[in-house]
JSON list of C-alpha atoms and ligand atoms in Angstrom, two decimals:
[
{"chain": "I", "resi": 1, "resn": "MET", "atom": "CA", "xyz": [90.16, 93.23, 93.13]},
{"chain": "I", "resi": 2, "resn": "LYS", "atom": "CA", "xyz": [91.87, 96.07, 91.35]},
{"chain": "I", "resi": 3, "resn": "LEU", "atom": "CA", "xyz": [91.72, 99.78, 92.14]},
{"chain": "I", "resi": 4, "resn": "TYR", "atom": "CA", "xyz": [92.29, 102.39, 89.46]},
{"chain": "I", "resi": 5, "resn": "TYR", "atom": "CA", "xyz": [93.77, 105.42, 91.17]},
{"chain": "I", "resi": 6, "resn": "THR", "atom": "CA", "xyz": [95.68, 108.65, 90.73]},
{"chain": "I", "resi": 7, "resn": "PRO", "atom": "CA", "xyz": [98.18, 109.57, 93.46]},
{"chain": "I", "resi": 8, "resn": "GLY", "atom": "CA", "xyz": [96.68, 111.96, 96.02]},
{"chain": "I", "resi": 9, "resn": "ALA", "atom": "CA", "xyz": [93.24, 112.00, 94.37]},
{"chain": "I", "resi": 10, "resn": "CYS", "atom": "CA", "xyz": [90.05, 110.84, 96.09]},
{"chain": "I", "resi": 11, "resn": "SER", "atom": "CA", "xyz": [91.08, 107.29, 95.18]},
{"chain": "I", "resi": 12, "resn": "LEU", "atom": "CA", "xyz": [93.44, 107.51, 98.15]},
{"chain": "I", "resi": 13, "resn": "ALA", "atom": "CA", "xyz": [90.42, 106.93, 100.43]},
{"chain": "I", "resi": 14, "resn": "PRO", "atom": "CA", "xyz": [89.71, 103.40, 99.12]},
{"chain": "I", "resi": 15, "resn": "ARG", "atom": "CA", "xyz": [93.41, 102.60, 99.34]},
{"chain": "I", "resi": 16, "resn": "ILE", "atom": "CA", "xyz": [93.40, 103.67, 103.01]},
{"chain": "I", "resi": 17, "resn": "ILE", "atom": "CA", "xyz": [90.38, 101.46, 103.67]},
{"chain": "I", "resi": 18, "resn": "ALA", "atom": "CA", "xyz": [91.93, 98.50, 101.82]},
{"chain": "I", "resi": 19, "resn": "CYS", "atom": "CA", "xyz": [95.01, 98.88, 104.04]},
{"chain": "I", "resi": 20, "resn": "GLU", "atom": "CA", "xyz": [92.95, 99.27, 107.23]},
{"chain": "I", "resi": 21, "resn": "ALA", "atom": "CA", "xyz": [90.84, 96.24, 106.31]},
{"chain": "I", "resi": 22, "resn": "GLY", "atom": "CA", "xyz": [93.82, 94.12, 105.27]},
{"chain": "I", "resi": 23, "resn": "LEU", "atom": "CA", "xyz": [92.33, 93.52, 101.81]},
{"chain": "I", "resi": 24, "resn": "GLU", "atom": "CA", "xyz": [94.57, 92.43, 98.99]},
{"chain": "I", "resi": 25, "resn": "ILE", "atom": "CA", "xyz": [94.09, 94.71, 96.04]},
{"chain": "I", "resi": 26, "resn": "GLU", "atom": "CA", "xyz": [96.02, 95.33, 92.86]},
{"chain": "I", "resi": 27, "resn": "TYR", "atom": "CA", "xyz": [96.57, 98.95, 91.86]},
{"chain": "I", "resi": 28, "resn": "ASP", "atom": "CA", "xyz": [96.73, 100.53, 88.42]},
{"chain": "I", "resi": 29, "resn": "LYS", "atom": "CA", "xyz": [97.68, 104.19, 88.12]},
{"chain": "I", "resi": 30, "resn": "VAL", "atom": "CA", "xyz": [95.58, 106.42, 85.87]},
{"chain": "I", "resi": 31, "resn": "ASP", "atom": "CA", "xyz": [96.88, 109.46, 84.02]},
{"chain": "I", "resi": 32, "resn": "LEU", "atom": "CA", "xyz": [93.75, 111.61, 84.07]},
{"chain": "I", "resi": 33, "resn": "LYS", "atom": "CA", "xyz": [95.04, 113.92, 81.31]},
{"chain": "I", "resi": 34, "resn": "THR", "atom": "CA", "xyz": [95.60, 111.16, 78.78]},
{"chain": "I", "resi": 35, "resn": "GLN", "atom": "CA", "xyz": [92.98, 108.80, 80.25]},
{"chain": "I", "resi": 36, "resn": "THR", "atom": "CA", "xyz": [95.44, 105.92, 80.08]},
{"chain": "I", "resi": 37, "resn": "THR", "atom": "CA", "xyz": [96.51, 103.54, 82.79]},
{"chain": "I", "resi": 38, "resn": "ALA", "atom": "CA", "xyz": [100.02, 102.51, 83.78]},
{"chain": "I", "resi": 39, "resn": "SER", "atom": "CA", "xyz": [99.18, 99.06, 82.42]},
{"chain": "I", "resi": 40, "resn": "GLY", "atom": "CA", "xyz": [98.48, 100.67, 79.03]},
{"chain": "I", "resi": 41, "resn": "ARG", "atom": "CA", "xyz": [94.69, 100.53, 79.05]},
{"chain": "I", "resi": 42, "resn": "ASP", "atom": "CA", "xyz": [92.22, 103.13, 77.85]},
{"chain": "I", "resi": 43, "resn": "PHE", "atom": "CA", "xyz": [90.66, 104.27, 81.13]},
{"chain": "I", "resi": 44, "resn": "ILE", "atom": "CA", "xyz": [87.46, 105.55, 79.53]},
{"chain": "I", "resi": 45, "resn": "ARG", "atom": "CA", "xyz": [86.66, 101.96, 78.62]},
{"chain": "I", "resi": 46, "resn": "ILE", "atom": "CA", "xyz": [86.99, 101.01, 82.28]},
{"chain": "I", "resi": 47, "resn": "ASN", "atom": "CA", "xyz": [85.07, 103.94, 83.74]},
{"chain": "I", "resi": 48, "resn": "PRO", "atom": "CA", "xyz": [83.16, 105.88, 81.06]},
{"chain": "I", "resi": 49, "resn": "LYS", "atom": "CA", "xyz": [82.84, 108.74, 83.56]},
{"chain": "I", "resi": 50, "resn": "GLY", "atom": "CA", "xyz": [86.58, 109.30, 83.10]},
{"chain": "I", "resi": 51, "resn": "TYR", "atom": "CA", "xyz": [87.36, 109.78, 86.75]},
{"chain": "I", "resi": 52, "resn": "VAL", "atom": "CA", "xyz": [89.01, 107.80, 89.51]},
{"chain": "I", "resi": 53, "resn": "PRO", "atom": "CA", "xyz": [88.43, 105.75, 91.56]},
{"chain": "I", "resi": 54, "resn": "ALA", "atom": "CA", "xyz": [87.13, 102.63, 89.85]},
{"chain": "I", "resi": 55, "resn": "LEU", "atom": "CA", "xyz": [87.19, 99.26, 91.54]},
{"chain": "I", "resi": 56, "resn": "VAL", "atom": "CA", "xyz": [87.18, 96.00, 89.61]},
{"chain": "I", "resi": 57, "resn": "LEU", "atom": "CA", "xyz": [85.47, 93.33, 91.69]},
{"chain": "I", "resi": 58, "resn": "ARG", "atom": "CA", "xyz": [86.45, 89.69, 91.85]},
{"chain": "I", "resi": 59, "resn": "ASN", "atom": "CA", "xyz": [83.73, 88.79, 89.31]},
{"chain": "I", "resi": 60, "resn": "GLY", "atom": "CA", "xyz": [84.93, 91.49, 86.89]},
{"chain": "I", "resi": 61, "resn": "ASP", "atom": "CA", "xyz": [82.15, 93.99, 87.60]},
{"chain": "I", "resi": 62, "resn": "ILE", "atom": "CA", "xyz": [83.25, 97.57, 88.08]},
{"chain": "I", "resi": 63, "resn": "LEU", "atom": "CA", "xyz": [82.13, 99.89, 90.87]},
{"chain": "I", "resi": 64, "resn": "ALA", "atom": "CA", "xyz": [82.62, 103.65, 90.79]},
{"chain": "I", "resi": 65, "resn": "GLU", "atom": "CA", "xyz": [81.87, 106.57, 93.18]},
{"chain": "I", "resi": 66, "resn": "VAL", "atom": "CA", "xyz": [83.98, 106.97, 96.29]},
{"chain": "I", "resi": 67, "resn": "PRO", "atom": "CA", "xyz": [81.30, 106.37, 98.96]},
{"chain": "I", "resi": 68, "resn": "VAL", "atom": "CA", "xyz": [80.02, 103.24, 97.22]},
{"chain": "I", "resi": 69, "resn": "ILE", "atom": "CA", "xyz": [83.50, 101.79, 96.81]},
{"chain": "I", "resi": 70, "resn": "LEU", "atom": "CA", "xyz": [84.30, 102.54, 100.45]},
{"chain": "I", "resi": 71, "resn": "GLU", "atom": "CA", "xyz": [81.10, 100.93, 101.66]},
{"chain": "I", "resi": 72, "resn": "TYR", "atom": "CA", "xyz": [81.77, 97.87, 99.51]},
{"chain": "I", "resi": 73, "resn": "LEU", "atom": "CA", "xyz": [85.34, 97.48, 100.77]},
{"chain": "I", "resi": 74, "resn": "ALA", "atom": "CA", "xyz": [84.32, 97.89, 104.40]},
{"chain": "I", "resi": 75, "resn": "ASP", "atom": "CA", "xyz": [81.63, 95.24, 103.96]},
{"chain": "I", "resi": 76, "resn": "GLN", "atom": "CA", "xyz": [84.28, 92.80, 102.71]},
{"chain": "I", "resi": 77, "resn": "ALA", "atom": "CA", "xyz": [86.03, 92.94, 106.08]},
{"chain": "I", "resi": 78, "resn": "PRO", "atom": "CA", "xyz": [83.39, 93.41, 108.82]},
{"chain": "I", "resi": 79, "resn": "ALA", "atom": "CA", "xyz": [85.87, 92.43, 111.54]},
{"chain": "I", "resi": 80, "resn": "ALA", "atom": "CA", "xyz": [87.82, 95.63, 110.85]},
{"chain": "I", "resi": 81, "resn": "ARG", "atom": "CA", "xyz": [84.75, 97.62, 112.01]},
{"chain": "I", "resi": 82, "resn": "LEU", "atom": "CA", "xyz": [85.19, 100.38, 109.48]},
{"chain": "I", "resi": 83, "resn": "LEU", "atom": "CA", "xyz": [81.45, 100.76, 108.99]},
{"chain": "I", "resi": 84, "resn": "PRO", "atom": "CA", "xyz": [78.68, 100.18, 111.56]},
{"chain": "I", "resi": 85, "resn": "LYS", "atom": "CA", "xyz": [76.12, 97.42, 111.12]},
{"chain": "I", "resi": 86, "resn": "LEU", "atom": "CA", "xyz": [73.59, 97.68, 108.29]},
{"chain": "I", "resi": 87, "resn": "GLY", "atom": "CA", "xyz": [70.38, 99.28, 109.53]},
{"chain": "I", "resi": 88, "resn": "SER", "atom": "CA", "xyz": [71.94, 100.88, 112.62]},
{"chain": "I", "resi": 89, "resn": "LEU", "atom": "CA", "xyz": [71.66, 104.61, 113.24]},
{"chain": "I", "resi": 90, "resn": "GLU", "atom": "CA", "xyz": [75.47, 104.71, 113.47]},
{"chain": "I", "resi": 91, "resn": "ARG", "atom": "CA", "xyz": [75.68, 103.53, 109.86]},
{"chain": "I", "resi": 92, "resn": "TYR", "atom": "CA", "xyz": [73.41, 106.35, 108.73]},
{"chain": "I", "resi": 93, "resn": "ARG", "atom": "CA", "xyz": [75.63, 108.80, 110.65]},
{"chain": "I", "resi": 94, "resn": "VAL", "atom": "CA", "xyz": [78.63, 107.57, 108.71]},
{"chain": "I", "resi": 95, "resn": "LYS", "atom": "CA", "xyz": [76.67, 107.95, 105.49]},
{"chain": "I", "resi": 96, "resn": "GLU", "atom": "CA", "xyz": [75.67, 111.45, 106.52]},
{"chain": "I", "resi": 97, "resn": "TRP", "atom": "CA", "xyz": [79.39, 112.27, 106.77]},
{"chain": "I", "resi": 98, "resn": "PHE", "atom": "CA", "xyz": [79.94, 110.59, 103.41]},
{"chain": "I", "resi": 99, "resn": "ASP", "atom": "CA", "xyz": [77.44, 112.87, 101.75]},
{"chain": "I", "resi": 100, "resn": "PHE", "atom": "CA", "xyz": [78.76, 115.95, 103.51]},
{"chain": "I", "resi": 101, "resn": "THR", "atom": "CA", "xyz": [82.29, 115.08, 102.46]},
{"chain": "I", "resi": 102, "resn": "GLY", "atom": "CA", "xyz": [81.31, 114.24, 98.90]},
{"chain": "I", "resi": 103, "resn": "THR", "atom": "CA", "xyz": [78.97, 117.09, 98.09]},
{"chain": "I", "resi": 104, "resn": "GLU", "atom": "CA", "xyz": [80.18, 119.89, 100.33]},
{"chain": "I", "resi": 105, "resn": "LEU", "atom": "CA", "xyz": [83.93, 119.29, 100.70]},
{"chain": "I", "resi": 106, "resn": "HIS", "atom": "CA", "xyz": [85.04, 117.17, 97.73]},
{"chain": "I", "resi": 107, "resn": "LYS", "atom": "CA", "xyz": [83.02, 119.10, 95.19]},
{"chain": "I", "resi": 108, "resn": "GLY", "atom": "CA", "xyz": [83.76, 122.34, 97.07]},
{"chain": "I", "resi": 109, "resn": "PHE", "atom": "CA", "xyz": [87.38, 121.87, 96.04]},
{"chain": "I", "resi": 110, "resn": "ASP", "atom": "CA", "xyz": [86.46, 121.33, 92.38]},
{"chain": "I", "resi": 111, "resn": "PRO", "atom": "CA", "xyz": [86.79, 124.98, 91.30]},
{"chain": "I", "resi": 112, "resn": "LEU", "atom": "CA", "xyz": [90.30, 125.10, 92.76]},
{"chain": "I", "resi": 113, "resn": "TRP", "atom": "CA", "xyz": [91.47, 122.36, 90.42]},
{"chain": "I", "resi": 114, "resn": "VAL", "atom": "CA", "xyz": [90.46, 124.48, 87.44]},
{"chain": "I", "resi": 115, "resn": "ALA", "atom": "CA", "xyz": [93.57, 126.41, 86.45]},
{"chain": "I", "resi": 116, "resn": "PRO", "atom": "CA", "xyz": [94.09, 129.26, 85.92]},
{"chain": "I", "resi": 117, "resn": "MET", "atom": "CA", "xyz": [91.39, 130.68, 88.12]},
{"chain": "I", "resi": 118, "resn": "PRO", "atom": "CA", "xyz": [90.63, 134.42, 88.48]},
{"chain": "I", "resi": 119, "resn": "PRO", "atom": "CA", "xyz": [91.58, 135.48, 92.06]},
{"chain": "I", "resi": 120, "resn": "LYS", "atom": "CA", "xyz": [88.05, 136.69, 92.84]},
{"chain": "I", "resi": 121, "resn": "ALA", "atom": "CA", "xyz": [86.47, 133.39, 91.80]},
{"chain": "I", "resi": 122, "resn": "ARG", "atom": "CA", "xyz": [89.10, 131.50, 93.78]},
{"chain": "I", "resi": 123, "resn": "GLN", "atom": "CA", "xyz": [88.36, 133.60, 96.86]},
{"chain": "I", "resi": 124, "resn": "LEU", "atom": "CA", "xyz": [84.63, 132.86, 96.59]},
{"chain": "I", "resi": 125, "resn": "ALA", "atom": "CA", "xyz": [85.33, 129.12, 96.36]},
{"chain": "I", "resi": 126, "resn": "VAL", "atom": "CA", "xyz": [87.69, 129.28, 99.35]},
{"chain": "I", "resi": 127, "resn": "ASN", "atom": "CA", "xyz": [85.18, 131.30, 101.40]},
{"chain": "I", "resi": 128, "resn": "HIS", "atom": "CA", "xyz": [82.54, 128.69, 100.68]},
{"chain": "I", "resi": 129, "resn": "LEU", "atom": "CA", "xyz": [84.87, 125.89, 101.80]},
{"chain": "I", "resi": 130, "resn": "GLN", "atom": "CA", "xyz": [85.83, 127.81, 104.93]},
{"chain": "I", "resi": 131, "resn": "ARG", "atom": "CA", "xyz": [82.18, 127.89, 106.00]},
{"chain": "I", "resi": 132, "resn": "ARG", "atom": "CA", "xyz": [82.01, 124.12, 105.64]},
{"chain": "I", "resi": 133, "resn": "PHE", "atom": "CA", "xyz": [85.29, 123.73, 107.53]},
{"chain": "I", "resi": 134, "resn": "ALA", "atom": "CA", "xyz": [83.87, 125.82, 110.38]},
{"chain": "I", "resi": 135, "resn": "TYR", "atom": "CA", "xyz": [80.97, 123.37, 110.70]},
{"chain": "I", "resi": 136, "resn": "LEU", "atom": "CA", "xyz": [83.29, 120.37, 110.52]},
{"chain": "I", "resi": 137, "resn": "ASN", "atom": "CA", "xyz": [85.60, 121.91, 113.11]},
{"chain": "I", "resi": 138, "resn": "GLN", "atom": "CA", "xyz": [82.74, 122.46, 115.51]},
{"chain": "I", "resi": 139, "resn": "SER", "atom": "CA", "xyz": [81.48, 118.90, 114.98]},
{"chain": "I", "resi": 140, "resn": "LEU", "atom": "CA", "xyz": [84.90, 117.38, 115.61]},
{"chain": "I", "resi": 141, "resn": "GLY", "atom": "CA", "xyz": [85.44, 119.20, 118.89]},
{"chain": "I", "resi": 142, "resn": "GLY", "atom": "CA", "xyz": [85.66, 116.61, 121.66]},
{"chain": "I", "resi": 143, "resn": "ARG", "atom": "CA", "xyz": [85.68, 113.47, 119.55]},
{"chain": "I", "resi": 144, "resn": "PRO", "atom": "CA", "xyz": [88.54, 111.76, 117.77]},
{"chain": "I", "resi": 145, "resn": "TYR", "atom": "CA", "xyz": [86.73, 110.72, 114.58]},
{"chain": "I", "resi": 146, "resn": "LEU", "atom": "CA", "xyz": [83.77, 111.91, 112.56]},
{"chain": "I", "resi": 147, "resn": "ALA", "atom": "CA", "xyz": [81.35, 109.29, 113.83]},
{"chain": "I", "resi": 148, "resn": "GLY", "atom": "CA", "xyz": [82.69, 109.17, 117.38]},
{"chain": "I", "resi": 149, "resn": "GLN", "atom": "CA", "xyz": [85.36, 107.01, 118.97]},
{"chain": "I", "resi": 150, "resn": "HIS", "atom": "CA", "xyz": [86.09, 104.76, 115.98]},
{"chain": "I", "resi": 151, "resn": "PHE", "atom": "CA", "xyz": [87.83, 105.43, 112.69]},
{"chain": "I", "resi": 152, "resn": "THR", "atom": "CA", "xyz": [85.40, 104.69, 109.84]},
{"chain": "I", "resi": 153, "resn": "VAL", "atom": "CA", "xyz": [85.27, 104.87, 106.06]},
{"chain": "I", "resi": 154, "resn": "ALA", "atom": "CA", "xyz": [84.02, 108.45, 106.39]},
{"chain": "I", "resi": 155, "resn": "ASP", "atom": "CA", "xyz": [87.32, 109.43, 108.00]},
{"chain": "I", "resi": 156, "resn": "ALA", "atom": "CA", "xyz": [89.32, 107.95, 105.13]},
{"chain": "I", "resi": 157, "resn": "TYR", "atom": "CA", "xyz": [87.31, 110.06, 102.69]},
{"chain": "I", "resi": 158, "resn": "CYS", "atom": "CA", "xyz": [87.26, 113.26, 104.74]},
{"chain": "I", "resi": 159, "resn": "PHE", "atom": "CA", "xyz": [90.99, 113.03, 105.52]},
{"chain": "I", "resi": 160, "resn": "THR", "atom": "CA", "xyz": [91.79, 112.55, 101.82]},
{"chain": "I", "resi": 161, "resn": "VAL", "atom": "CA", "xyz": [89.77, 115.58, 100.75]},
{"chain": "I", "resi": 162, "resn": "LEU", "atom": "CA", "xyz": [91.07, 117.80, 103.57]},
{"chain": "I", "resi": 163, "resn": "SER", "atom": "CA", "xyz": [94.63, 116.92, 102.58]},
{"chain": "I", "resi": 164, "resn": "TRP", "atom": "CA", "xyz": [94.09, 118.95, 99.40]},
{"chain": "I", "resi": 165, "resn": "ALA", "atom": "CA", "xyz": [93.96, 122.15, 101.47]},
{"chain": "I", "resi": 166, "resn": "ARG", "atom": "CA", "xyz": [97.74, 122.18, 101.76]},
{"chain": "I", "resi": 167, "resn": "PHE", "atom": "CA", "xyz": [98.19, 121.71, 98.00]},
{"chain": "I", "resi": 168, "resn": "HIS", "atom": "CA", "xyz": [95.81, 124.60, 97.28]},
{"chain": "I", "resi": 169, "resn": "ARG", "atom": "CA", "xyz": [97.22, 126.78, 100.07]},
{"chain": "I", "resi": 170, "resn": "VAL", "atom": "CA", "xyz": [93.86, 126.92, 101.83]},
{"chain": "I", "resi": 171, "resn": "ASP", "atom": "CA", "xyz": [94.53, 127.83, 105.44]},
{"chain": "I", "resi": 172, "resn": "LEU", "atom": "CA", "xyz": [93.09, 125.41, 108.00]},
{"chain": "I", "resi": 173, "resn": "SER", "atom": "CA", "xyz": [95.02, 126.75, 110.98]},
{"chain": "I", "resi": 174, "resn": "ALA", "atom": "CA", "xyz": [92.01, 128.56, 112.50]},
{"chain": "I", "resi": 175, "resn": "HIS", "atom": "CA", "xyz": [90.20, 125.21, 112.68]},
{"chain": "I", "resi": 176, "resn": "THR", "atom": "CA", "xyz": [92.19, 123.64, 115.47]},
{"chain": "I", "resi": 177, "resn": "ALA", "atom": "CA", "xyz": [89.99, 120.54, 115.82]},
{"chain": "I", "resi": 178, "resn": "ILE", "atom": "CA", "xyz": [90.53, 119.83, 112.11]},
{"chain": "I", "resi": 179, "resn": "VAL", "atom": "CA", "xyz": [94.29, 120.32, 112.48]},
{"chain": "I", "resi": 180, "resn": "ASP", "atom": "CA", "xyz": [94.31, 117.83, 115.39]},
{"chain": "I", "resi": 181, "resn": "TYR", "atom": "CA", "xyz": [92.09, 115.45, 113.43]},
{"chain": "I", "resi": 182, "resn": "MET", "atom": "CA", "xyz": [94.43, 115.50, 110.43]},
{"chain": "I", "resi": 183, "resn": "ALA", "atom": "CA", "xyz": [97.39, 114.74, 112.70]},
{"chain": "I", "resi": 184, "resn": "ARG", "atom": "CA", "xyz": [95.46, 111.91, 114.39]},
{"chain": "I", "resi": 185, "resn": "VAL", "atom": "CA", "xyz": [94.41, 110.28, 111.12]},
{"chain": "I", "resi": 186, "resn": "SER", "atom": "CA", "xyz": [97.79, 110.69, 109.44]},
{"chain": "I", "resi": 187, "resn": "ALA", "atom": "CA", "xyz": [99.48, 109.01, 112.44]},
{"chain": "I", "resi": 188, "resn": "ARG", "atom": "CA", "xyz": [97.55, 105.78, 111.84]},
{"chain": "I", "resi": 189, "resn": "PRO", "atom": "CA", "xyz": [99.98, 103.14, 110.58]},
{"chain": "I", "resi": 190, "resn": "MET", "atom": "CA", "xyz": [97.71, 102.03, 107.73]},
{"chain": "I", "resi": 191, "resn": "VAL", "atom": "CA", "xyz": [97.15, 105.61, 106.62]},
{"chain": "I", "resi": 192, "resn": "LYS", "atom": "CA", "xyz": [100.92, 106.09, 106.55]},
{"chain": "I", "resi": 193, "resn": "GLN", "atom": "CA", "xyz": [101.22, 102.92, 104.52]},
{"chain": "I", "resi": 194, "resn": "ALA", "atom": "CA", "xyz": [98.66, 104.16, 102.00]},
{"chain": "I", "resi": 195, "resn": "LEU", "atom": "CA", "xyz": [100.30, 107.58, 101.74]},
{"chain": "I", "resi": 196, "resn": "ALA", "atom": "CA", "xyz": [103.74, 106.00, 101.28]},
{"chain": "I", "resi": 197, "resn": "ALA", "atom": "CA", "xyz": [102.40, 103.77, 98.50]},
{"chain": "I", "resi": 198, "resn": "GLU", "atom": "CA", "xyz": [101.35, 106.89, 96.59]},
{"chain": "I", "resi": 199, "resn": "GLY", "atom": "CA", "xyz": [104.60, 108.75, 97.33]},
{"chain": "I", "resi": 200, "resn": "LEU", "atom": "CA", "xyz": [102.80, 111.20, 99.61]},
{"chain": "I", "resi": 201, "resn": "LEU", "atom": "CA", "xyz": [104.34, 110.54, 102.99]},
{"chain": "I", "resi": 202, "resn": "VAL", "atom": "CA", "xyz": [105.69, 113.86, 104.24]},
{"chain": "I", "resi": 203, "resn": "GLN", "atom": "CA", "xyz": [108.76, 113.25, 106.40]},
{"chain": "I", "resi": 204, "resn": "ALA", "atom": "CA", "xyz": [108.73, 115.24, 109.67]},
{"chain": "S", "resi": 301, "resn": "GSH", "atom": "N1", "xyz": [81.62, 111.53, 92.09]},
{"chain": "S", "resi": 301, "resn": "GSH", "atom": "C1", "xyz": [82.92, 110.94, 91.92]},
{"chain": "S", "resi": 301, "resn": "GSH", "atom": "C2", "xyz": [83.96, 112.05, 91.84]},
{"chain": "S", "resi": 301, "resn": "GSH", "atom": "C3", "xyz": [85.34, 111.49, 91.55]},
{"chain": "S", "resi": 301, "resn": "GSH", "atom": "C4", "xyz": [86.32, 112.60, 91.25]},
{"chain": "S", "resi": 301, "resn": "GSH", "atom": "O1", "xyz": [86.03, 113.79, 91.39]},
{"chain": "S", "resi": 301, "resn": "GSH", "atom": "N2", "xyz": [87.52, 112.17, 90.87]},
{"chain": "S", "resi": 301, "resn": "GSH", "atom": "C5", "xyz": [88.56, 113.12, 90.50]},
{"chain": "S", "resi": 301, "resn": "GSH", "atom": "C6", "xyz": [89.83, 112.91, 91.31]},
{"chain": "S", "resi": 301, "resn": "GSH", "atom": "S1", "xyz": [89.55, 113.31, 93.01]},
{"chain": "S", "resi": 301, "resn": "GSH", "atom": "C7", "xyz": [88.91, 112.89, 89.03]},
{"chain": "S", "resi": 301, "resn": "GSH", "atom": "O2", "xyz": [89.26, 111.79, 88.65]},
{"chain": "S", "resi": 301, "resn": "GSH", "atom": "N3", "xyz": [88.78, 113.95, 88.23]},
{"chain": "S", "resi": 301, "resn": "GSH", "atom": "C8", "xyz": [89.09, 113.89, 86.83]},
{"chain": "S", "resi": 301, "resn": "GSH", "atom": "C9", "xyz": [87.95, 114.33, 85.99]},
{"chain": "S", "resi": 301, "resn": "GSH", "atom": "O3", "xyz": [86.86, 114.61, 86.52]},
{"chain": "S", "resi": 301, "resn": "GSH", "atom": "O4", "xyz": [88.14, 114.41, 84.80]},
{"chain": "S", "resi": 301, "resn": "GSH", "atom": "C10", "xyz": [83.22, 109.95, 93.02]},
{"chain": "S", "resi": 301, "resn": "GSH", "atom": "O5", "xyz": [82.67, 110.07, 94.12]},
{"chain": "S", "resi": 301, "resn": "GSH", "atom": "O6", "xyz": [83.97, 108.99, 92.79]}
]
């Protein structure tokens, strides 16, 4: 399999899951501005949507959309227990966190990537995110991971998106459960490995 990625983008989540699951994947870096890959390919011909991630499967088919790619990868390595059993309520819980992360958090950050942004518009976008963070913070209180005691694909996605707060100078310090959660996830050896591979490991 091959993952098309951009360092620090949402494509970090599938890389984390590939590391956690011990899956062997090739990586090809995408320059989103020029829509070309490090291997010299025209990315728009790989994913006509023009965004990362895109995963090339063993049979050559291509999957896009973060939650779908994560679910697919986790299903390749059931022993890693990164996603509960098909049909279980626990699996729907993970998918509930997927959708929250994708539609409320990931897309909540979208306006902040548009530069330059008028301060008032930026503030509105940040206020909206802060309301979602407050909910997340409350939900995380008393449990180590989104779906309970075990790290799942939803954590890889949520962690990746939350890591953008630092880049955009969005203050998370009032959300102490989120701060603890970020520290817990970033301390996982496979998360460190994924961050290091993208040149994102912050030395203490
Ligand atoms: N709905 C897509 C969103 C992917 C997405 O927003 N990718 C961003 C990086 S985090 C991107 O490549 N943006 C470039 C663009 O939209 O042109 C998914 O879940 O995969």
